[in-house]
Each structure stands twice: as C-alpha cells, then as structure tokens.
Amino acid sequence: MAGQQFQYDDSGNTFFYFLTSFVGLIVIPATYYLWPRDQNAEQLRLKSLRRVHGRCLWYRLRLMKSQQSIVPTLKKVALLFGWAVFLLLAYKVSKLDRDYQEYNPYEVLSLEPGATVQAIKKQYHLLSLKYHPDKGGDDVMFMRIAKAYAALTNEQSRQNWELYGNPDGPSATSFGIALPAWIVDQKNSMLVLLVYGLAFMVILPVVVGTWWYRSIRYSGDQILISTTQLFMHFIYKTPNMNMKRLTMVLTAACEFDPRSNKDATIRPTDNVEVPQLIRELGNINVKKKEPPFCYPYSFKARVLVLSHLARMEVSENLEEDQRFVVRKSPALLQEMINVGCQLTMMANSRGGFPAPRLVTIENCMKLTQMIVQGLQETKSPLLQLPHFEEEHLRYCISKKYKVRTLQDLVSLKDSDRRSMLRFLGEEKYDEVMAVLGSFPHITMGIKLQVLDDEDSSNITAGSIVTVTVTLTRKRMADMFEKEQEASICQGEETANTEEAVRNQGDTNKAKTKVWQSKNKGAKKTAKSKKKKLTKKKALPAPVKGKQANGNVAGNEMAVTTSAAASAAKDEDDEASDKGSESDEGETNKDSPSERDDESDKQSDTEVDEGGGDDEEEWEALQQSIQRRERALLETKSKVTHPVYSLYFPEEKQEWWWLYIADRRDQTLVSMPYHVCTLKDSEEVELKFPAPSKAGNYQYSVILRSDSYMGLDQFKPLKLEVHEAKAMVDNHPQWDIPDTEEEDEEQEDSDGIEESDDEDEDNN
C-alpha cells in the first residue's frame, strides 16, 4: 500500500496561492459592505427635501456632517489598497511555474506517441551514446533516458506507467502545505510558538470576551439591561404615572450615566450652567432625594429634556449633551412602553399586582411626540409649523376662525386661511403651506371577525377576536385639493339653487291662486284616499259640500272631487288587477305538482346561494392565509417618510402606535403594535380574547403618532358578546356500534391467546 508524504513549500509557490485566497476572502465582502454609498444620490435626496425640511435641525446637521466627514475617503483608500494587493498577488500566481509535471517517456526520448519498438531502440542507442557517463555525459539525464526506455520496452514497466503514471509502480502520495519551510525550521521554532501563543491565546480570547461582555449588557433593541430593569421597577411601583414622574424615570436611564455609557459626559462647567437653567425653568423638584433621581447625571438629563421642551437656548457644551439625550429618548420611551405591556400581560395572566394604567402608557407616547417636536404638553400643535410663535396664536383662536388644531387649519377656505395668516409674508405663507401639506393624513378601516370559526361574525365569550385595521396614508396637500374641488362644486350648486329659487319665486308671484288651489286639491285628494282605504263608499259628501258652498268654493270642490274620483278609480282598478292576479295565482297553485316544483326550485336556489357563500368564505380564508405568509416572509423597510421636526437632532421616520383600549376602565385590551412600515397603506391585525361574560362592550381603536402632536385618531369599537355554545358530549363520531366493539374485544382476546402460546413455545 502506498504511503503518504507531507512536505512544506520550499520554493514558496503554493504559499502565494494561499495568500491570494485569504486576501480575496477579506477584500470582496469588505468592498460590498463598507464601500461608501453614492454621495451624489444622498445630496440629491437632501436637495429634494430642502423646500420642506430646510429649517429642521437634523437637516442642517446632516449637511454639515456630509461636508466635514473624511471617513468615506479613508474607507475608499483602504479598500483600494486591499484590491491592489489582491491583484498583485493574482499576477504573481499567474506567473509561477508548475512544479508538478506528468511523466511522459516519449517526451524524454524525444519521440512522438505511438512510435514503434525499432524506433524506440534506435533513439535510445543514439541518446545513450550522447549522455552515457563513461563518455562524459550527464548522469541524471542518462537515468531518465534508461527509465523511459524501460517503460516503453519492458512489459511490467509499461503496465506500471499506464496504471500509475510511473514505471516504478505506485509511489507515496505527496501533500503540499502552503506555508514556507522556514516556519518549521529549528532556528525559528521559538519565534513561531510566540506568535501562535500571542494570536490564539491572548488576542483572540480578549477580543471575543470584550465583545461578549459588551453585548450581554444590551437587549435586542440596544437598550441597557439595567435600564430595562429600572423601568420595570418604577412602573411596577407607580402604575399610574403622570408626565412629571415619567420624565424623571426617563432621565434616570443608565444610558445617561458615564459609568455605564462612555458617550455620556459630566463636564466641570455643569456646576455653573445647569443651576442657571434650573432658575430659568423654575419648576424642578431639586430637593428630591430618591435615588437615582438625585444623582448628578439624572438631574442634568432632566434639566436638558425640560429645556428642550421649553425651546430654551443653551450653551455650546450643554447643546451637545442635550442633542445626545434627546436622540436617545425615543428609543428609551419605546422600551418603557414594552415594559408596561409586559407587566400588563403578567398582571392579567397571574395577578397579584396591579397592571399599569392606560394613562401611563399613553403618557409615554405623548412624551415621545413632545420630545420629537420640542413642545410642552399644553402647547398648541400649530407651533409645530415654521414661523409660528406664541403671539401669533391669538389670530388663530379668535371667534372668527376658531382654529386650534392642524385639522382646523386644513379645513379652512384658502381665502380665510390667507386672511388669518396675514402676519406672514408671501414666502413664509408658501413655506407653511408646503410643510402643512407634507403632514400625514391617515384613514382607518376596521373589520371585526373571529377567525377559524364557522360564524366569523358571531363573537362568543372567551373567543379570540381579530380586528383587522387597514391604514391608508395620504398627505395633507391631498386634502387641500379635495377642499378646493368641493368648494368649486359647492359654489356651482349654490348658484344653481339660487337661480331655481329665483325662478320659482317669479312663478309663484304670477300664479298664486292656482298654486293655492292645487295645494288644497292635493291635500283633499290625500284625505279622500285615506277615506277610500278605510271606507269603501261613493262620493256623496263632496256633492253636499258643493251645494252648500258658494261659487268659488263650489269650483274648488269640483276640482277636488274630480281628482279624488279619478284617483279612486285608479286605486280600484289596481286593486282589481292585483286581486285577479292573486286569484289566478291561488288557482294555479292548487295543483300539488306545481307546488312541489316550486318548492324544489326554491330549495335549489337556496343550496346554490349557500354553496356560493361557502366558496366565497373559503377563498377569503385562503387569501388571508397567503397574505399572512407573505407578511411573515417579506421584510419591509422601516424607511417611510421623514418627520418635520424643527428641534430634533436626527432624521426620524414616521411611525405609529395602534392598539385597542377600554377608556372607561383605563385598561389595554390589545397590546400596542408599533407600525414602522406605513408608507402608503398597511394592514394590521390586533387580536385579543373576548370578555368572559356576555353583553355589549364599548372599546376604542386608537392610532397615535410617535412624531407629531395633534394627529391621533380614536375610532369606537362596539363588541356584542354572546354565550359560548355548549360542548356536545354525545357526538355521532363517538357512537361505536356494538358489533365493532365485540370485534375489537375478540381481536384483543385472540392476541392475548397468541402471546400466551408463544411464551409456552419459548419455554
């Protein structure tokens, strides 16, 4: 059996193959992930947003960052250097000579394949005279010639060459290691061991350990675990949390503590600047001794958040810290909402402690809106627009316009809107309208059903109710266009109605008596119709009235009696027609065959309608299942629409919270669903268990923005819960005939007897 032989690369050729592959495995993925994206595309995107978002803080910071950053240039230089090394190694490998060559005795003897034995002997004789050592030839070349001659003339050698590629038979398998031979040299052994030990016993464990101990400190949303525990403690301790207390809990997060986060800083100048801000704010509980609210980092973060909500100017040092705190706050508030939902589910399932109140979770959502827009809770939502100040609100809330929300401003006519905003110039007014037109306008469609049930519309006690909410996003600018079209149509309708009223007034003036007589005649005909329906008599009474009255009255009554008589005749004719039809129908239905045919037709139509309904339900169910599978498989981008925020330091996308709540009991019915992919339309399913008692319940489907104030929506949801159906104990599928039971017992007894016989045989 052939052996195996390992040898290092003495020439260094195979080492270049290894090095080229290694560099390629690093450079190619690094280029895909680290190559800077097209700066021109980003510049074009920012340019398209300039008209609306040009005054936003995040927009100005993004422009400054793109102009000052040299990181993309350094990335490009490093990647280009890596590609240069890779191409150089590839060129080097392409120029290397192959060490392994297939043995061919015809080439050694300088003969063509398939030469005859005489030609081989003749060529060997000539070459042996030339390279024989006794005649001054080359020893190595002579041995190669003799070996080639033996391979072509000796039968055993020729067979070995054809089978193994070597006239001497199978040789040892040689494996080349793509490392240079100096690595295993005795002189370099200590150096190689030192490098291996340093790389695999020091550097690698330190890198892995550092990454691991840093990663276990954070949750999946990159929030410190200690912060999550702190939120859970205070929400558990204070289920009903007001806005002031919520701000204190938020700013006590460990993300703002320099001991837990290196990005947070405590400056020596804070001892002077922070007390100055406290005096300007004036409504901070400085004497609060409850930890961690009394710690310096928490105190500073709280002052910075409150000054941001008040839109106060701060120094440059504090401005940088304020941007850091404000940038972190939305993610921390989302974590607080998640913690509140977890405690609510635990309280509902286990009990033993009060669940967080609905106002606590909603205050988290409101505080997120306030931080993004830089507004206090009591301020008007109109201050989210550019060029709006406190002194301008008096024009909006006047008795003439009564504009207090963004929706009120949109619903105004363009002329009234321009008149109200006359304190703005033409350019500022256009900018305000452009910003207001970019705000979202959401419409909600709600569908209530019980999935996987025979009657999906029947809600029973304890069943799982599915509320499918369809969200459609449009811009406020679309509402402007609809308003203009509606105003144009309304103007045309008012003009047409005015003309019709004017023409009708002219005819009324010209023919007043005729109109009056017609009206009286119509009234009396109606009375006569009622009398005809109740009393089937002739018309003697109008005749008597005619004789008793004067001429004018007699004429009027003549008209009315004639009209009444004609109406009575028509009614009698119709009644007679209907009666005849009904009589004919009754006579025709007397025959039993026709009755059976009609009943069969009715049953067939009912079956067809029932079958059609079943098919429609089945198709709807299949479509819903396919839609859910697609929603699970596809990953949608969370980039929706940039938020217009004048004081938020980072570009933020429009996201929403959707949930169902019982506002009377202040409890959550379904957990808030964070809608992060609403670009044009989105379908969301909210599931919750129906109440255990039958009755009527009033819930609310609530949609809240995490970015804008004053755009929240509330839709009522009425739930009619019925008693659950009783379980069927004696179902037909459990009724087993007696014969089957006897057969089974007989089979069991036979099986027992067979097993006993087998045991006896074995014994």
Short mmCIF file of N, CA, C and O in Angstrom, two decimals, residues 52-58 60 308 311 372-374 383-388 431 435 643-649:
data_model
loop_
_atom_site.label_atom_id
_atom_site.label_comp_id
_atom_site.label_asym_id
_atom_site.label_seq_id
_atom_site.Cartn_x
_atom_site.Cartn_y
_atom_site.Cartn_z
N VAL A 52 -39.07 71.60 2.12
CA VAL A 52 -39.92 71.35 3.29
C VAL A 52 -39.10 71.31 4.57
O VAL A 52 -39.46 71.92 5.58
N HIS A 53 -37.98 70.58 4.56
CA HIS A 53 -37.21 70.32 5.78
C HIS A 53 -35.98 71.21 5.90
O HIS A 53 -35.11 70.91 6.73
N GLY A 54 -35.90 72.25 5.14
CA GLY A 54 -34.69 73.08 5.17
C GLY A 54 -34.41 73.72 6.50
O GLY A 54 -33.24 73.98 6.85
N ARG A 55 -35.43 74.02 7.31
CA ARG A 55 -35.24 74.67 8.60
C ARG A 55 -35.05 73.68 9.75
O ARG A 55 -34.81 74.10 10.88
N CYS A 56 -35.18 72.39 9.48
CA CYS A 56 -35.06 71.39 10.55
C CYS A 56 -33.61 71.28 11.03
O CYS A 56 -32.67 71.43 10.24
N LEU A 57 -33.45 71.01 12.32
CA LEU A 57 -32.11 70.90 12.89
C LEU A 57 -31.37 69.71 12.30
O LEU A 57 -30.18 69.81 11.99
N TRP A 58 -32.06 68.58 12.16
CA TRP A 58 -31.37 67.40 11.64
C TRP A 58 -30.90 67.62 10.22
O TRP A 58 -29.84 67.09 9.82
N ARG A 60 -29.87 70.49 8.83
CA ARG A 60 -28.66 71.32 8.85
C ARG A 60 -27.46 70.55 9.36
O ARG A 60 -26.34 70.69 8.86
N HIS A 308 -35.30 71.49 26.50
CA HIS A 308 -35.61 71.19 25.10
C HIS A 308 -37.11 71.34 24.83
O HIS A 308 -37.51 71.90 23.80
N ARG A 311 -37.99 74.88 24.55
CA ARG A 311 -37.31 75.55 23.43
C ARG A 311 -36.43 76.70 23.92
O ARG A 311 -36.45 77.82 23.38
N VAL A 372 -39.85 64.80 20.18
CA VAL A 372 -39.53 64.93 18.75
C VAL A 372 -39.83 66.34 18.25
O VAL A 372 -39.05 66.92 17.48
N GLN A 373 -40.93 66.93 18.69
CA GLN A 373 -41.32 68.26 18.22
C GLN A 373 -40.77 69.38 19.10
O GLN A 373 -40.85 70.55 18.71
N GLY A 374 -40.23 69.06 20.27
CA GLY A 374 -39.72 70.10 21.14
C GLY A 374 -40.81 71.01 21.66
O GLY A 374 -40.65 72.24 21.65
N LEU A 383 -47.75 75.15 16.75
CA LEU A 383 -46.37 75.57 16.92
C LEU A 383 -45.39 74.58 16.29
O LEU A 383 -44.18 74.84 16.28
N GLN A 384 -45.87 73.46 15.78
CA GLN A 384 -45.00 72.56 15.02
C GLN A 384 -44.64 73.13 13.66
O GLN A 384 -43.68 72.69 13.03
N LEU A 385 -45.43 74.08 13.17
CA LEU A 385 -45.21 74.68 11.86
C LEU A 385 -44.15 75.76 11.95
O LEU A 385 -43.97 76.38 13.02
N PRO A 386 -43.44 76.03 10.87
CA PRO A 386 -42.42 77.10 10.90
C PRO A 386 -43.08 78.48 10.98
O PRO A 386 -44.22 78.66 10.54
N HIS A 387 -42.33 79.43 11.55
CA HIS A 387 -42.72 80.85 11.64
C HIS A 387 -43.91 81.08 12.56
O HIS A 387 -44.42 82.20 12.62
N PHE A 388 -44.37 80.04 13.29
CA PHE A 388 -45.45 80.23 14.24
C PHE A 388 -44.86 80.45 15.63
O PHE A 388 -44.04 79.64 16.10
N GLU A 431 -44.18 78.54 2.49
CA GLU A 431 -43.42 77.54 3.22
C GLU A 431 -44.29 76.82 4.25
O GLU A 431 -44.21 75.60 4.41
N VAL A 435 -45.10 72.81 4.28
CA VAL A 435 -44.86 71.95 5.45
C VAL A 435 -46.15 71.29 5.89
O VAL A 435 -46.20 70.08 6.16
N VAL A 643 -39.77 62.92 9.14
CA VAL A 643 -40.62 63.73 10.01
C VAL A 643 -40.14 65.18 9.98
O VAL A 643 -38.93 65.45 9.99
N TYR A 644 -41.11 66.10 9.93
CA TYR A 644 -40.76 67.52 10.04
C TYR A 644 -40.67 67.87 11.53
O TYR A 644 -41.68 67.91 12.24
N SER A 645 -39.45 68.06 12.01
CA SER A 645 -39.21 68.41 13.41
C SER A 645 -38.14 69.48 13.45
O SER A 645 -37.01 69.26 13.02
N LEU A 646 -38.51 70.63 13.97
CA LEU A 646 -37.60 71.78 13.96
C LEU A 646 -36.43 71.61 14.92
O LEU A 646 -35.35 72.16 14.67
N TYR A 647 -36.60 70.83 16.02
CA TYR A 647 -35.60 70.81 17.09
C TYR A 647 -35.07 69.41 17.38
O TYR A 647 -34.36 69.24 18.36
N PHE A 648 -35.39 68.42 16.57
CA PHE A 648 -34.86 67.08 16.80
C PHE A 648 -33.55 66.92 16.04
O PHE A 648 -33.49 67.22 14.84
N PRO A 649 -32.49 66.44 16.68
CA PRO A 649 -31.15 66.47 16.05
C PRO A 649 -30.87 65.33 15.09
O PRO A 649 -29.75 65.23 14.58
#
